Amino acid sequence: MIVLGTVLLNATTARLFAKSVGVFLTKSEGILIIGASKASRLIADYLNKNNRHVVLIDNNQTNINKAKKLGLEAFTANIYSDTLTDNIELNDVGYLMALTGNSEINKYAVNNFSKDFGANGSFRLVNADEMNNPENNPKEGLFSHTDDFIKLTETARKFPAVHEIELKDKEHYEALIEITKADENIVPIFLKTPKGDLQIISSFSTDFEDITDKYRLVYLGKVFDVDETKDEVEIDQKEEE
C-alpha cells in the first residue's frame, strides 16, 4: 500500500511540483503535434532537422511507427485520457499544433492542453465550415483559412516535401500567401527569421510585422510557379513511403 500510494502521489503531483519550484524550462520552444499523419510527419521532420524539439502523439500505432522510423519522438496516446499529461512529460514544450482529421479532437486539444503544452501558442486546423466562411476565422486556426485537413493531406500525398523561399519584404510575403490560398497544392507552415527561429503561421497569416530580406517562408507542397523560385532553397524533407 505504501509503494502504491507513493507511485500514485508522484504521478499526480510531479508536474505541478516541478512548475512550482521552477524546474520547467523558462524558454519553452518545443512543439507538441497532435496527430502523426504523413503531413504531420513531414512538418515534424523539418522541425527536428532545424533543431526544434518536436513530439508527436497519435492513437494510430502505424502512424507512430512511421514517425519513429524517421527518428522522431512519438507516442501512442489517447487524447481523451485523464493521464495524458502525467504519462508524457514535456518540460520544454510551449507550442501545440492539432493536425488530426477530426475537428472535435483538434478543438478539444486546444481547449484542454493549451495551459500544459501551448503556453506560447496553441493552434489547430480549421474545419470545413470555417474554411468556407472567411468571416469565421478562429484565432487559433493554422496556416490560413483555406487550409483544412483534406488540403493538407492531399498536398502531402502529391508533393511530400517542405521548401523554403527567401522573402524580400512584407509585401512579398503577403503576395506569396495569396498564391498559397489559391493553389490547392501549397500550404504555408512557418516563417523563418534570419537567425533561424521558426514562427508558426496562423490563419491570420498576414499579421506578422517587420518582415525584411533574409526571412524565409517555409511551405509544404509543390514549388512556387513564380519568378521568385530562383531564390528558393529546397530542403530535403522527402519521406520514404
XYZ file of C-alpha atoms in Angstrom:
241
model
C 0.000 0.000 0.000
C 2.870 2.368 0.798
C 4.546 1.665 -2.551
C 1.265 2.038 -4.443
C 0.452 5.264 -2.626
C 3.883 6.690 -3.373
C 3.582 5.889 -7.086
C 0.135 7.430 -7.340
C 1.170 10.521 -5.417
C 4.196 11.028 -7.633
C 2.203 10.553 -10.836
C -0.433 13.089 -9.875
C 1.745 15.767 -8.308
C 5.127 15.621 -10.060
C 4.206 18.011 -12.855
C 2.588 20.527 -10.506
C 5.564 20.383 -8.130
C 8.047 20.841 -10.975
C 6.269 24.016 -12.060
C 6.078 25.361 -8.510
C 9.817 25.027 -7.876
C 10.840 26.296 -11.303
C 12.173 23.060 -12.763
C 10.347 23.627 -16.064
C 12.406 25.442 -18.650
C 11.666 29.144 -18.861
C 12.164 29.118 -22.633
C 9.669 26.564 -23.884
C 10.289 26.324 -27.621
C 9.344 22.664 -28.094
C 6.306 21.745 -30.169
C 3.703 19.053 -29.499
C 1.882 17.852 -32.610
C -1.446 16.071 -32.140
C -1.791 13.571 -34.963
C 1.030 11.764 -36.763
C -0.298 11.599 -40.320
C 2.014 11.910 -43.328
C 1.682 15.713 -43.319
C 2.395 15.866 -39.588
C 5.488 13.701 -40.029
C 6.819 15.915 -42.824
C 6.344 19.017 -40.677
C 7.838 17.331 -37.615
C 10.837 16.097 -39.615
C 11.513 19.633 -40.823
C 11.292 20.970 -37.261
C 13.599 18.250 -35.979
C 16.207 18.978 -38.646
C 16.014 22.665 -37.716
C 16.871 21.922 -34.091
C 13.392 22.262 -32.621
C 12.261 19.675 -30.108
C 9.115 18.135 -31.522
C 6.898 15.347 -30.181
C 4.009 13.641 -31.963
C 1.140 11.779 -30.336
C -1.491 9.676 -32.076
C -3.701 6.712 -31.196
C -2.812 5.114 -34.546
C 0.149 2.801 -33.931
C 1.029 2.627 -37.645
C 1.454 6.405 -37.809
C 3.592 6.340 -34.663
C 5.804 3.581 -36.070
C 6.355 5.564 -39.278
C 7.287 8.634 -37.229
C 9.797 6.648 -35.197
C 11.393 5.312 -38.387
C 12.163 8.932 -39.260
C 13.917 9.310 -35.926
C 11.112 11.392 -34.437
C 9.935 11.313 -30.838
C 6.436 9.858 -30.994
C 3.993 8.243 -28.568
C 0.819 6.235 -28.889
C -1.724 8.097 -26.769
C -5.429 8.761 -26.419
C -6.104 12.490 -26.392
C -9.067 11.932 -24.064
C -7.036 10.055 -21.459
C -7.098 11.608 -17.986
C -3.457 10.629 -17.512
C -2.081 12.038 -20.763
C -0.221 14.920 -19.097
C 1.192 12.547 -16.489
C 2.393 9.872 -18.891
C 4.106 12.234 -21.333
C 6.424 14.678 -19.593
C 7.275 17.519 -21.957
C 9.136 20.068 -19.897
C 10.272 22.303 -22.746
C 7.115 22.214 -24.885
C 5.426 25.575 -25.278
C 3.570 25.194 -28.569
C 0.737 22.901 -29.610
C -0.392 22.080 -33.144
C -3.534 19.938 -33.545
C -3.391 18.370 -37.016
C -5.850 15.485 -36.911
C -8.688 14.891 -39.361
C -11.224 15.184 -36.542
C -12.163 18.808 -35.858
C -13.622 17.918 -32.453
C -10.344 16.333 -31.344
C -8.443 19.376 -32.575
C -10.711 21.719 -30.632
C -10.517 19.505 -27.554
C -6.714 19.507 -27.667
C -6.526 23.298 -27.866
C -9.136 23.827 -25.177
C -7.718 21.294 -22.728
C -3.962 21.284 -23.233
C -3.111 24.896 -24.017
C -2.133 25.508 -20.394
C 0.160 22.479 -20.204
C 1.695 22.375 -23.669
C 0.684 25.536 -25.514
C 1.681 28.394 -23.241
C 3.406 30.188 -26.128
C 0.793 29.300 -28.734
C -1.910 26.701 -29.408
C -3.169 26.132 -32.922
C -5.476 23.783 -34.819
C -6.583 23.155 -38.358
C -9.709 24.973 -39.435
C -12.709 22.798 -40.247
C -14.766 22.767 -43.443
C -17.374 25.214 -42.150
C -14.721 27.699 -41.048
C -12.822 27.327 -44.306
C -15.927 28.126 -46.350
C -16.645 31.232 -44.299
C -13.669 33.638 -44.187
C -15.511 35.746 -41.617
C -15.470 32.777 -39.229
C -11.705 32.655 -38.821
C -10.723 31.223 -35.409
C -7.838 32.935 -33.616
C -6.166 29.545 -33.108
C -6.512 28.491 -36.762
C -3.413 27.174 -38.569
C -1.713 28.188 -41.819
C -4.591 30.052 -43.495
C -8.363 29.871 -43.534
C -8.159 27.859 -46.779
C -6.084 25.023 -45.306
C -8.098 22.219 -43.731
C -7.100 18.590 -43.134
C -8.152 17.498 -46.614
C -5.966 20.086 -48.337
C -3.058 19.334 -46.006
C -3.355 15.592 -46.608
C -3.694 15.841 -50.389
C -0.773 18.248 -50.598
C 1.419 15.890 -48.568
C 0.357 12.956 -50.736
C 1.079 14.614 -54.077
C 4.074 16.762 -53.104
C 5.685 15.255 -49.965
C 8.359 17.899 -49.426
C 8.975 21.022 -47.363
C 10.591 24.022 -49.059
C 11.907 27.463 -48.170
C 11.732 30.608 -50.276
C 13.604 33.786 -49.414
C 11.459 36.865 -48.855
C 12.155 40.451 -49.872
C 9.750 42.264 -47.565
C 6.295 42.006 -46.010
C 4.559 42.770 -49.314
C 6.398 39.890 -50.952
C 5.341 37.583 -48.099
C 1.703 38.643 -48.369
C 1.737 38.115 -52.136
C 3.038 34.572 -51.683
C 0.408 33.857 -49.030
C -2.276 34.883 -51.514
C -0.819 32.425 -54.011
C -0.995 29.618 -51.440
C -4.652 30.390 -50.760
C -5.484 29.975 -54.438
C -3.271 26.941 -55.030
C -4.537 23.565 -53.773
C -1.014 22.153 -53.614
C 0.814 24.669 -51.388
C 0.407 25.112 -47.622
C 2.423 27.781 -45.751
C 3.609 26.487 -42.369
C 6.377 28.640 -40.847
C 8.079 32.000 -41.107
C 11.841 31.594 -40.636
C 13.814 34.538 -39.273
C 17.383 35.405 -40.327
C 18.576 33.791 -37.062
C 16.811 30.546 -37.936
C 13.926 30.911 -35.483
C 10.634 29.458 -36.696
C 7.289 31.165 -36.183
C 4.092 29.182 -36.749
C 1.845 30.706 -39.386
C -1.732 31.025 -38.179
C -4.888 31.537 -40.199
C -4.295 35.243 -39.571
C -1.255 34.764 -41.763
C -0.645 38.417 -42.638
C -0.342 39.621 -39.048
C 3.467 39.409 -38.987
C 5.357 42.686 -38.740
C 8.891 43.719 -39.732
C 9.478 41.079 -42.404
C 12.659 42.010 -44.251
C 15.057 40.316 -46.613
C 16.732 37.194 -45.229
C 13.399 35.999 -43.843
C 12.083 32.815 -45.432
C 8.637 31.367 -45.987
C 8.566 27.658 -45.175
C 5.864 25.736 -47.000
C 4.651 22.249 -47.802
C 3.818 21.125 -51.320
C 4.849 21.969 -54.835
C 7.433 24.609 -55.712
C 6.065 28.104 -56.303
C 5.456 28.665 -60.004
C 6.618 32.271 -59.902
C 9.783 34.197 -60.754
C 10.825 34.173 -57.109
C 11.631 30.469 -57.328
C 15.138 31.397 -58.381
C 15.706 32.387 -54.750
C 14.280 29.178 -53.395
C 16.261 26.711 -51.348
C 14.625 23.309 -51.253
C 15.036 21.432 -48.009
C 15.453 17.709 -48.478
C 12.494 16.557 -46.444
C 11.029 13.860 -48.661
C 9.617 10.991 -46.687
C 10.168 7.428 -47.708
C 6.948 5.679 -48.499
